[in-house]
mmCIF file of C-alpha atoms and ligand atoms in Angstrom:
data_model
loop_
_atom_site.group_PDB
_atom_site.id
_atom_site.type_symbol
_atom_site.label_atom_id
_atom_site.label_comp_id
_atom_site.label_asym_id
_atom_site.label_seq_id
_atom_site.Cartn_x
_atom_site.Cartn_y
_atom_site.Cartn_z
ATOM 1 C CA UNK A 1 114.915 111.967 35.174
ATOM 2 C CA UNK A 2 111.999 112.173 36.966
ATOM 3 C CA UNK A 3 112.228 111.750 40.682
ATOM 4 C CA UNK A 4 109.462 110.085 42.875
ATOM 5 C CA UNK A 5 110.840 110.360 46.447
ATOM 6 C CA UNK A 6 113.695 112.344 47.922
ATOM 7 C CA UNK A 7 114.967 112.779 50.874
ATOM 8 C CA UNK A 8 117.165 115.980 52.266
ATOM 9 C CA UNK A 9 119.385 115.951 55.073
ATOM 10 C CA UNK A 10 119.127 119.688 56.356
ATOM 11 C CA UNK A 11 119.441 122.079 59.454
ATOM 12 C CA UNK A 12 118.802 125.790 59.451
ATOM 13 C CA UNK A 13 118.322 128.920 56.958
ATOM 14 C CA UNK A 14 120.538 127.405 54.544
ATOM 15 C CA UNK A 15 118.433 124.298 54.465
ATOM 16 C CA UNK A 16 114.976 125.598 54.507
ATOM 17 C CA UNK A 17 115.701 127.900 51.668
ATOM 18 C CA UNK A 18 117.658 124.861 49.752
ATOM 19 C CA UNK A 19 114.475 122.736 50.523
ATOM 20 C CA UNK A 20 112.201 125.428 49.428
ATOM 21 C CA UNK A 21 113.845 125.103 45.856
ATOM 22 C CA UNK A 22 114.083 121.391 45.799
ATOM 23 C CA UNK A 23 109.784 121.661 45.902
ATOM 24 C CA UNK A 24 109.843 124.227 43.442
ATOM 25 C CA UNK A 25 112.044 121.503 41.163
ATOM 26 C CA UNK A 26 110.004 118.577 41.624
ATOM 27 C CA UNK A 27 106.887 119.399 42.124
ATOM 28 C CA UNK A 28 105.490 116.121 42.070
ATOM 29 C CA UNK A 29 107.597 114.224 43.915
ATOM 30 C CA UNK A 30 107.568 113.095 47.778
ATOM 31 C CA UNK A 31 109.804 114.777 49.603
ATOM 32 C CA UNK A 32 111.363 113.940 52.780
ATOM 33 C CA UNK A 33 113.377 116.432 54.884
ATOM 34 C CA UNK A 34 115.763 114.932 57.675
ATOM 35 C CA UNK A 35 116.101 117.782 60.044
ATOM 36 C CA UNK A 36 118.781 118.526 62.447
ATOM 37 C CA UNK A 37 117.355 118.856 66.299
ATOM 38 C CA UNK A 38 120.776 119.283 68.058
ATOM 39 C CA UNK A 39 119.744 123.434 68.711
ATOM 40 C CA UNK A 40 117.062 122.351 70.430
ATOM 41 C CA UNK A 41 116.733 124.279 73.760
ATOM 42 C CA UNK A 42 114.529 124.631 76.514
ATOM 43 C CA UNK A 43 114.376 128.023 77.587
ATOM 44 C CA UNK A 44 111.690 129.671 79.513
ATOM 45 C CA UNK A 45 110.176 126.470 80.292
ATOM 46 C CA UNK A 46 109.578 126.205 76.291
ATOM 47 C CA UNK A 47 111.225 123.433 74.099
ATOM 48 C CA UNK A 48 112.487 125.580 71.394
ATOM 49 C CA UNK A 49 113.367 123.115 67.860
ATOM 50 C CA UNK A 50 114.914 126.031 65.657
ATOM 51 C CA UNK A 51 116.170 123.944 62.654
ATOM 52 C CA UNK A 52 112.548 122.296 62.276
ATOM 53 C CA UNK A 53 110.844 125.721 63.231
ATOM 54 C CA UNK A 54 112.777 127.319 60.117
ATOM 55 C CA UNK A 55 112.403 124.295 57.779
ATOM 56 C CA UNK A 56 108.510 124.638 58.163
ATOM 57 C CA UNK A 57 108.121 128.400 58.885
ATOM 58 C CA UNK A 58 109.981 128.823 55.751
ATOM 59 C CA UNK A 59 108.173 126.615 53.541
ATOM 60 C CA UNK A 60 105.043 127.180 55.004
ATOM 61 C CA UNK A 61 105.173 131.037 54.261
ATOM 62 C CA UNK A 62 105.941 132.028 58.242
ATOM 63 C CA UNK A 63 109.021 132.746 58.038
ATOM 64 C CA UNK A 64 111.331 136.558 58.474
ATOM 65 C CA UNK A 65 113.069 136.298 55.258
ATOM 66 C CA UNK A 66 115.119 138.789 56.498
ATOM 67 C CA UNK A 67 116.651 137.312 59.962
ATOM 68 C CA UNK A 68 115.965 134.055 58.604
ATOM 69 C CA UNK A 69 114.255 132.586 61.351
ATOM 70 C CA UNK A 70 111.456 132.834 63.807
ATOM 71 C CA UNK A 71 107.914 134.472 62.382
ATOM 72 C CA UNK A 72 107.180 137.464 59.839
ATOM 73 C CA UNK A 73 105.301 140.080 61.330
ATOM 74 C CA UNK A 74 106.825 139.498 64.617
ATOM 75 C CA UNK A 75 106.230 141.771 68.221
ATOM 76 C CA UNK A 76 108.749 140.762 71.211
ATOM 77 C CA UNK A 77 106.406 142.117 74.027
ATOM 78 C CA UNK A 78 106.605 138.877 76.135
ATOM 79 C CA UNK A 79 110.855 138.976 75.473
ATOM 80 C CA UNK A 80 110.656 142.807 76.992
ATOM 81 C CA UNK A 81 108.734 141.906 79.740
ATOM 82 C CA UNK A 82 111.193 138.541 80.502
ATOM 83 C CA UNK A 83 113.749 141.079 80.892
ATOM 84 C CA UNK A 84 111.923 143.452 82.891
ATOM 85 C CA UNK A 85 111.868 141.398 85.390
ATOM 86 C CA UNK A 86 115.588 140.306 84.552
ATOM 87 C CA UNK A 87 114.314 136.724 83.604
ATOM 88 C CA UNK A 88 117.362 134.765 82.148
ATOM 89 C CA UNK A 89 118.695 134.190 79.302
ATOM 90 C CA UNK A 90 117.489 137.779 77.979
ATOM 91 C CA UNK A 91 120.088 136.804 75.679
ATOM 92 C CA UNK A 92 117.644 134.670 73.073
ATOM 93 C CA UNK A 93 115.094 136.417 71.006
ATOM 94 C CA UNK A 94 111.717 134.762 71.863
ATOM 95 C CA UNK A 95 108.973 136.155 69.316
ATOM 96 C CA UNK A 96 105.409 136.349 70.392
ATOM 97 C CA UNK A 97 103.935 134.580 67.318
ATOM 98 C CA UNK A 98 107.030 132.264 67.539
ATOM 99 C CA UNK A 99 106.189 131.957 71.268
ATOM 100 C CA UNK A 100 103.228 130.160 70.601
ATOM 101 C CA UNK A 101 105.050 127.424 68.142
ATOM 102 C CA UNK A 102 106.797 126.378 71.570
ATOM 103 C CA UNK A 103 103.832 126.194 73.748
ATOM 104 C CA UNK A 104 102.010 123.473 71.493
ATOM 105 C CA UNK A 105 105.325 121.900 71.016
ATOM 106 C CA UNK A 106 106.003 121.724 75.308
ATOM 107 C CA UNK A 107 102.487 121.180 76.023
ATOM 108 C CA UNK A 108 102.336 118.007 73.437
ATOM 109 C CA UNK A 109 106.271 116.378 74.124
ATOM 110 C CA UNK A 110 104.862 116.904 77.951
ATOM 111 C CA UNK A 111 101.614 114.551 77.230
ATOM 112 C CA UNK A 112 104.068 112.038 76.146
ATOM 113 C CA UNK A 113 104.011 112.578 72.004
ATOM 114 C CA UNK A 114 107.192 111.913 70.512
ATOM 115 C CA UNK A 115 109.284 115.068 69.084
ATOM 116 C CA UNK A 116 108.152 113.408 65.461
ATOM 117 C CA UNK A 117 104.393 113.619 66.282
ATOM 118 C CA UNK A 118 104.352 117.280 67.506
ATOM 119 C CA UNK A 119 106.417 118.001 64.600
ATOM 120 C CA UNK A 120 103.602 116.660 62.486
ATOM 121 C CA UNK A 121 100.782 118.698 64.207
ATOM 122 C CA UNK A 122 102.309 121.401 63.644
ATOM 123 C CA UNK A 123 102.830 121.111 60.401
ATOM 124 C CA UNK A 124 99.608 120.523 59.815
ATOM 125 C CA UNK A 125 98.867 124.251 59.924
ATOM 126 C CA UNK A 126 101.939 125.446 57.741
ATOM 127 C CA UNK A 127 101.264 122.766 55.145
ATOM 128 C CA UNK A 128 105.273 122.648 54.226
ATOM 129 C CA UNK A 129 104.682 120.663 51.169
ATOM 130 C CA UNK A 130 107.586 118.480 52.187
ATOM 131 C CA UNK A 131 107.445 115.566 55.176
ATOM 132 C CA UNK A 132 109.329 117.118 57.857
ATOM 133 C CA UNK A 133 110.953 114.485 60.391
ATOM 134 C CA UNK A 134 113.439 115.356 63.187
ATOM 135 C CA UNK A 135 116.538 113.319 62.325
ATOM 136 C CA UNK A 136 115.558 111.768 66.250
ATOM 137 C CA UNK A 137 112.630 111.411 69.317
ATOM 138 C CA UNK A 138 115.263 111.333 71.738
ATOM 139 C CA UNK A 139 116.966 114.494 72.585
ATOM 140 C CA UNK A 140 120.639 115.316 71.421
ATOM 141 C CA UNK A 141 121.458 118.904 72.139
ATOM 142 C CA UNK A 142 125.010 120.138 70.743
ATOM 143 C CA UNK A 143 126.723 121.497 73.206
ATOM 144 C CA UNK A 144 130.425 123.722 72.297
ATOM 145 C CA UNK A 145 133.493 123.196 74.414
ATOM 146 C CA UNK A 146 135.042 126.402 75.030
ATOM 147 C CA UNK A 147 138.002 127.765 77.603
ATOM 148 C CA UNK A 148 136.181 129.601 80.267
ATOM 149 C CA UNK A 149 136.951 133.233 79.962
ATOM 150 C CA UNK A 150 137.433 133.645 84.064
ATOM 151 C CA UNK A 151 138.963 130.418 84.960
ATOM 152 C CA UNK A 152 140.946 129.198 81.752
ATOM 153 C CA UNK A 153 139.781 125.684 82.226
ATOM 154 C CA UNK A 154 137.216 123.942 79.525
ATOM 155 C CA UNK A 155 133.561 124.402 79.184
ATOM 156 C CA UNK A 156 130.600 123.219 77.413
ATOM 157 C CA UNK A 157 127.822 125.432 76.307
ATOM 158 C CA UNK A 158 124.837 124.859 74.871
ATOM 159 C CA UNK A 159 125.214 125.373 71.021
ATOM 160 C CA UNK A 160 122.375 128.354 71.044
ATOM 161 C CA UNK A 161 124.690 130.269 73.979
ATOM 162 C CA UNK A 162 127.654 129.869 72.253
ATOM 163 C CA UNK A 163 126.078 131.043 68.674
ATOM 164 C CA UNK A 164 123.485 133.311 69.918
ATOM 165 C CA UNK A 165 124.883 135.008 73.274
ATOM 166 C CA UNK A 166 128.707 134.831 72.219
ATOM 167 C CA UNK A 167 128.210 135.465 68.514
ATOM 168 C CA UNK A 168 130.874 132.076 67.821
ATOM 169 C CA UNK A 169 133.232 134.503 69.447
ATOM 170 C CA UNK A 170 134.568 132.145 71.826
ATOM 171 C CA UNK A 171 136.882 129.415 70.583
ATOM 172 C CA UNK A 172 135.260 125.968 70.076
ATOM 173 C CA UNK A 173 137.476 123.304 70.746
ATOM 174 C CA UNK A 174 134.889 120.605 70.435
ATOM 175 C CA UNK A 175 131.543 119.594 69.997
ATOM 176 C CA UNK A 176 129.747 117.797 71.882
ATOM 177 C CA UNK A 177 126.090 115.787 71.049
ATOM 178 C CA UNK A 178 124.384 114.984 74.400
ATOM 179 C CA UNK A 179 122.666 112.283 74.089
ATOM 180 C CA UNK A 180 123.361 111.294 71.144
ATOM 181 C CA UNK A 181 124.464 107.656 72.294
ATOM 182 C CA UNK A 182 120.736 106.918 73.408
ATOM 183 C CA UNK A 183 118.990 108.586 70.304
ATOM 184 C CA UNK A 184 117.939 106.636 66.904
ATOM 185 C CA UNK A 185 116.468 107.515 63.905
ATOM 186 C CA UNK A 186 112.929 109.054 63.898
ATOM 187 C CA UNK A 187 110.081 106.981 62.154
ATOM 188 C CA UNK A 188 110.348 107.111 59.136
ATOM 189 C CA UNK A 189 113.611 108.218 58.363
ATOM 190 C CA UNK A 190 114.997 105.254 57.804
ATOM 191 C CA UNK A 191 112.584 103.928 55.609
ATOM 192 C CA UNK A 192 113.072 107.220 53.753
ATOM 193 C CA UNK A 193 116.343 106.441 52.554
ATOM 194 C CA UNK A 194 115.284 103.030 51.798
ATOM 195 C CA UNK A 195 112.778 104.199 48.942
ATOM 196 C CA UNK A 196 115.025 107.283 48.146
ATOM 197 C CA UNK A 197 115.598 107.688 44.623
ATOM 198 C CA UNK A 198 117.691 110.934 45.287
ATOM 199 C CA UNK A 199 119.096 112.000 48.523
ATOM 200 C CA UNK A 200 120.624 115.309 48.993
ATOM 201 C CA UNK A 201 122.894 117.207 51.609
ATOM 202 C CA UNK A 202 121.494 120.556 51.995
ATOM 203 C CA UNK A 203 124.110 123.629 51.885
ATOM 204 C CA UNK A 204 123.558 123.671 55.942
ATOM 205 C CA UNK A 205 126.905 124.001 58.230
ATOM 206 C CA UNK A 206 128.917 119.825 57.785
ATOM 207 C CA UNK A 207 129.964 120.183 61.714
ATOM 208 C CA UNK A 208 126.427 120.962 63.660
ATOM 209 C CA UNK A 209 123.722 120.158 61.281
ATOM 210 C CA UNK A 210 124.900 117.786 58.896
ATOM 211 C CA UNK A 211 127.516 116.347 60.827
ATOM 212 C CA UNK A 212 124.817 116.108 63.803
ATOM 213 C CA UNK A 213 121.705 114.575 61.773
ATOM 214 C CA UNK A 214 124.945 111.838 60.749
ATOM 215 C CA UNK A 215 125.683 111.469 64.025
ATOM 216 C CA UNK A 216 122.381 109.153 65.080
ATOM 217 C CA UNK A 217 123.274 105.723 65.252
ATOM 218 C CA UNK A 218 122.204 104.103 62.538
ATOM 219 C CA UNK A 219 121.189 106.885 60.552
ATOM 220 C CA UNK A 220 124.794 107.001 58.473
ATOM 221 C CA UNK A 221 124.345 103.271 57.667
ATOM 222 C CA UNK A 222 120.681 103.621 56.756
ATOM 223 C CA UNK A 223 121.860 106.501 54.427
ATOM 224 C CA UNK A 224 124.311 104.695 52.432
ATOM 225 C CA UNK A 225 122.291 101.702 52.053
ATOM 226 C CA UNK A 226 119.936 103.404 50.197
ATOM 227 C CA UNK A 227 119.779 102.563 46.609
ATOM 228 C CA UNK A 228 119.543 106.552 45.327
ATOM 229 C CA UNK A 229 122.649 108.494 44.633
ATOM 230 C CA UNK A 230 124.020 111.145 47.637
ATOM 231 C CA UNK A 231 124.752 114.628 45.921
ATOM 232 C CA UNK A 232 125.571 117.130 48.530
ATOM 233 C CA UNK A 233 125.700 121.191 48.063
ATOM 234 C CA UNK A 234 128.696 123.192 49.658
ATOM 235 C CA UNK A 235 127.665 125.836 51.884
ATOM 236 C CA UNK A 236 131.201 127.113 51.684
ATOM 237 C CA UNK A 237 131.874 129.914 48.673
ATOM 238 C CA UNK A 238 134.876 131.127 47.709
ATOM 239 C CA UNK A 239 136.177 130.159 50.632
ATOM 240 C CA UNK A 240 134.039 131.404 52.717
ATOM 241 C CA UNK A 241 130.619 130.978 54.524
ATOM 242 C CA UNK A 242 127.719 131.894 52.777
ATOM 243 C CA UNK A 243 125.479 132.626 55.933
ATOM 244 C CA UNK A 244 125.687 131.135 59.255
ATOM 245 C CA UNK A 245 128.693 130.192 61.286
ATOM 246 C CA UNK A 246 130.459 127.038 59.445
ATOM 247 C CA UNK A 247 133.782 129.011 59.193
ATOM 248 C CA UNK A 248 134.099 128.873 62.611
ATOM 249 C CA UNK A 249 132.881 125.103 63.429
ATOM 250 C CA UNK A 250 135.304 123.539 60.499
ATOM 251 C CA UNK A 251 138.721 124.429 61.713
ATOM 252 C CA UNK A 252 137.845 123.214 64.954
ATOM 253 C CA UNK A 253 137.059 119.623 63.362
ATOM 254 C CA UNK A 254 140.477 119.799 61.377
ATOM 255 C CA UNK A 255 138.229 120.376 57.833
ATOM 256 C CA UNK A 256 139.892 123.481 55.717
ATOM 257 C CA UNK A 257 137.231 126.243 54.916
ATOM 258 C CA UNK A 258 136.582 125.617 51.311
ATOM 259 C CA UNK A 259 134.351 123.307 48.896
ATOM 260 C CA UNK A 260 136.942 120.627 48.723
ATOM 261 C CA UNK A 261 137.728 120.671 52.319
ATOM 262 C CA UNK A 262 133.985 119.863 53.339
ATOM 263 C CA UNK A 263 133.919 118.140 50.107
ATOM 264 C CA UNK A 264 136.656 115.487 51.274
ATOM 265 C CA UNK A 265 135.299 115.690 54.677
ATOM 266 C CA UNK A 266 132.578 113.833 53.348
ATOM 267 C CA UNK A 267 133.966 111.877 51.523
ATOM 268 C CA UNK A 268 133.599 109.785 48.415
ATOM 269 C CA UNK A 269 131.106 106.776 48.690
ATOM 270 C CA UNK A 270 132.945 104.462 47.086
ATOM 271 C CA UNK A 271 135.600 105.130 49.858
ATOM 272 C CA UNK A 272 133.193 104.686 52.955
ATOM 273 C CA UNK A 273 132.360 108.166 53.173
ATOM 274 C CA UNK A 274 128.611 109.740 51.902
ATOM 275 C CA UNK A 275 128.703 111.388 48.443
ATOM 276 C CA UNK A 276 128.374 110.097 45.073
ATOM 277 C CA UNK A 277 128.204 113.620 43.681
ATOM 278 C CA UNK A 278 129.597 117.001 45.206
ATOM 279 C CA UNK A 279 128.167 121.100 43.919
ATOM 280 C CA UNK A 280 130.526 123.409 43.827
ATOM 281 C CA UNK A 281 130.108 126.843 42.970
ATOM 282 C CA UNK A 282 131.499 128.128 39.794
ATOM 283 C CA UNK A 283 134.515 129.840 40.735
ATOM 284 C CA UNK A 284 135.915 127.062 43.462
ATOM 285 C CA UNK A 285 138.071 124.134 42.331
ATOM 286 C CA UNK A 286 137.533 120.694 44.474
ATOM 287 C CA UNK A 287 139.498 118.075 43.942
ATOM 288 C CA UNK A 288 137.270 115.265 45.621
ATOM 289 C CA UNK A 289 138.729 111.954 44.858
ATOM 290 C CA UNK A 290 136.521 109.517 43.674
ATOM 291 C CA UNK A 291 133.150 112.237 43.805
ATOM 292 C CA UNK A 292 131.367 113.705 40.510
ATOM 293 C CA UNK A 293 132.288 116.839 41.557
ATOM 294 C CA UNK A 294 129.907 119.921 39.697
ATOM 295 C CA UNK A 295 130.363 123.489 39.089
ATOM 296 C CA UNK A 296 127.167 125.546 39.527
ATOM 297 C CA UNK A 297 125.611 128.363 40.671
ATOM 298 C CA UNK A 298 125.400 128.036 44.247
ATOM 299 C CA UNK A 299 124.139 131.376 45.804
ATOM 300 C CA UNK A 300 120.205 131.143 46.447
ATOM 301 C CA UNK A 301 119.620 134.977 45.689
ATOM 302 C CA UNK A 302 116.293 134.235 44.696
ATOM 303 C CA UNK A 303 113.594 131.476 44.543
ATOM 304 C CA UNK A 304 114.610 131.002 40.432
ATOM 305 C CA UNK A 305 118.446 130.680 41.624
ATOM 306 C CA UNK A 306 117.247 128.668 44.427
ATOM 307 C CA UNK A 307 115.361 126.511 42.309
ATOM 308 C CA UNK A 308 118.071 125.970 39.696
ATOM 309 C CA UNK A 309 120.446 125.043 42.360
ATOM 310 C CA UNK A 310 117.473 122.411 43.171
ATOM 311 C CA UNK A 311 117.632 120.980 39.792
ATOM 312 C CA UNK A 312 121.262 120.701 39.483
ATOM 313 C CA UNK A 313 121.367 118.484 42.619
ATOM 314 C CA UNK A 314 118.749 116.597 41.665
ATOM 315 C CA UNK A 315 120.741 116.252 38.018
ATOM 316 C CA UNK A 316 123.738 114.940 39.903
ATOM 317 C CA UNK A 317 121.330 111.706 41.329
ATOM 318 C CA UNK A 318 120.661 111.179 37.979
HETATM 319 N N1 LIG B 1 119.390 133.464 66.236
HETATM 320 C C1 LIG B 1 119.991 134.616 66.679
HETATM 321 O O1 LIG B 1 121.042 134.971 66.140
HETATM 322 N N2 LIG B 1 119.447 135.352 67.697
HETATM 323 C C2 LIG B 1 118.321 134.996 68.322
HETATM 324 O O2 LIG B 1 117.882 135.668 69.248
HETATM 325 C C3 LIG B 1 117.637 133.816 67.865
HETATM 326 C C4 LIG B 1 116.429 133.392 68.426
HETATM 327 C C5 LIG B 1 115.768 132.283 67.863
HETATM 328 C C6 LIG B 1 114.507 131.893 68.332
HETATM 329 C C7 LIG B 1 113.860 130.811 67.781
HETATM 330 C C8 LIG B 1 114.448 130.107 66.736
HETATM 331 O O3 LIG B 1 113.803 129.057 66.158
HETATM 332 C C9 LIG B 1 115.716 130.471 66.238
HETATM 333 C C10 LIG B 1 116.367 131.559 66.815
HETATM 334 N N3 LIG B 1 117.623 131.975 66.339
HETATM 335 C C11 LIG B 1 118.233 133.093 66.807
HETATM 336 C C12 LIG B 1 118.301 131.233 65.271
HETATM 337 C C13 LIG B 1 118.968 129.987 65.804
HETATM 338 O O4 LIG B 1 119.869 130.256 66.823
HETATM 339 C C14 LIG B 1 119.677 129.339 64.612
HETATM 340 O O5 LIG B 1 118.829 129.457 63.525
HETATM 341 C C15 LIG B 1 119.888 127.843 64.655
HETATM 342 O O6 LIG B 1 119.948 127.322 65.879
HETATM 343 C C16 LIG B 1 121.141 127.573 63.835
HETATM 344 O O7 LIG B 1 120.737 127.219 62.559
#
């Protein structure tokens, strides 16, 4: 089956690389990404947008393959001097090239253009090859409650503290989307799903990317109304995370760290929750009641692998 317009819900690394592959399958077909903006982070002065940095550095060739964010070929002169003169957070690893991503973002959302109109300038000079829309205009930031090591009582950090400065060492008991009440669905995400003919969940982490894009009133409902099937990828292998820091967001939501325990999570759309069709890799069992549930190949150890993980979810909207 040939597919005319998709749409992918994704956040990070896992996402952009997932995405990457989904071009590489359908070459001529429109694709949509719905991105996650609850990392966003102002920092510096700078609105930083991570998950829609990486989704368009990485298809638009900019991206460190190796850290998986931020800009190839990158110096950190401007971080070193922040910290010489003790500037906080020296904690967060502001590139020079990537520096200059956030001062056309700052400079634009502070002349008034909505998150989904910078986000389109931008991409204007990386040429993704994919529509990239934050899942929202309004701001949600995630923001992880954890017991404060000094005074044992609850607090909330921001998402990029807690993953970045505290390596997801501190426990999260919840988390939170700020401003997530007051947010909707970008333009044209909603009529995305309306003319979908596929619609996939990217292997990004189910509690703070896909669980967050979800989390937009009024994006869940416009999701399952559309008329294309919902396949999603697992980003959990063998029982265990593939990159990123899932493993340590799931237990906190109650969802067991394997395929069929973000695979159930989801659900099966026939029982209110989003999938028609589940990807498993080849070694894990998921017994996802009521979901086609598929065994394939689901590392993306190179842009062929990546690619034939692309087809197979496309396969499963079939
Ligand atoms: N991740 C890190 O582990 N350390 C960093 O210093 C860091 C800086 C950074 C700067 C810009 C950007 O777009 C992403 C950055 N990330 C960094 C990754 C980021 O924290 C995560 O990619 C997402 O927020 C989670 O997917």
């Amino acid at each position: 089956m040939r597919f005319v317009q998709i749409v992918v819900l994704a956040g990070g690394t896992g996402g952009a690389r997932f995405l990457r592959g989904v071009r590489a399958a359908a070459p001529e077909a429109e694709i949509t990404a719905v991105v996650n903006t609850g990392d966003d982070v102002t920092l510096h002065g700078l609105r930083i947008c991570p998950d829609l940095d990486t989704v368009m550095y990485t298809l638009g060739g900019g991206i460190d393959e190796e850290r998986g964010w931020g800009r190839a070929g990158e110096s950190w002169t401007v971080k070193e001097e922040l910290a010489a003169y003790d500037a906080d957070p020296t904690w967060f690893g502001l590139g020079d090239r990537d520096i200059a991503t956030h001062l056309v973002r700052t400079r634009m959302l502070d002349a008034g253009y909505p998150l989904s109109a910078v986000t389109a300038a931008l991409c204007t000079r990386w040429q993704p090859g994919v529509t990239v829309l934050p899942m929202s205009d309004q701001r949600v930031e995630t923001h992880v409650v954890v017991t404060d090591p000094d005074s044992g009582r609850p607090q909330a950090v921001h998402f990029q503290e807690w993953w970045v400065r505290h390596r997801a060492a501190l426990d999260p008991a919840a988390f939170v989307q700020v401003g997530v009440d007051a947010a909707r669905p970008a333009p044209g995400v909603v009529e995305a799903f309306a003319s979908a003919d596929a619609v996939l969940l990217a292997p990004s982490n189910p509690v703070v990317s896909i669980g967050t894009v979800l989390g937009v009133p009024g994006l869940r409902e416009a999701l399952l109304a559309s008329p294309a099937r919902i396949a999603g990828v697992s980003p959990i292998v063998g029982g265990a995370v593939v990159r990123g820091m899932a493993d340590r967001c799931l237990p906190a939501m109650g969802i067991e760290v394997s395929a069929e325990g973000v695979g159930r999570h989801y659900g099966a759309r026939t029982d209110g929750g989003l999938l028609d069709a589940w990807l498993v890799a080849e070694d894990d069992a998921a017994d996802v009641p009521g979901v086609d549930v598929r065994r394939e190949p689901l590392l993306m150890s190179s842009p062929e692998a990546t690619t034939e993980l692309a087809r197979a979810a496309l396969a499963a909207c079939g």
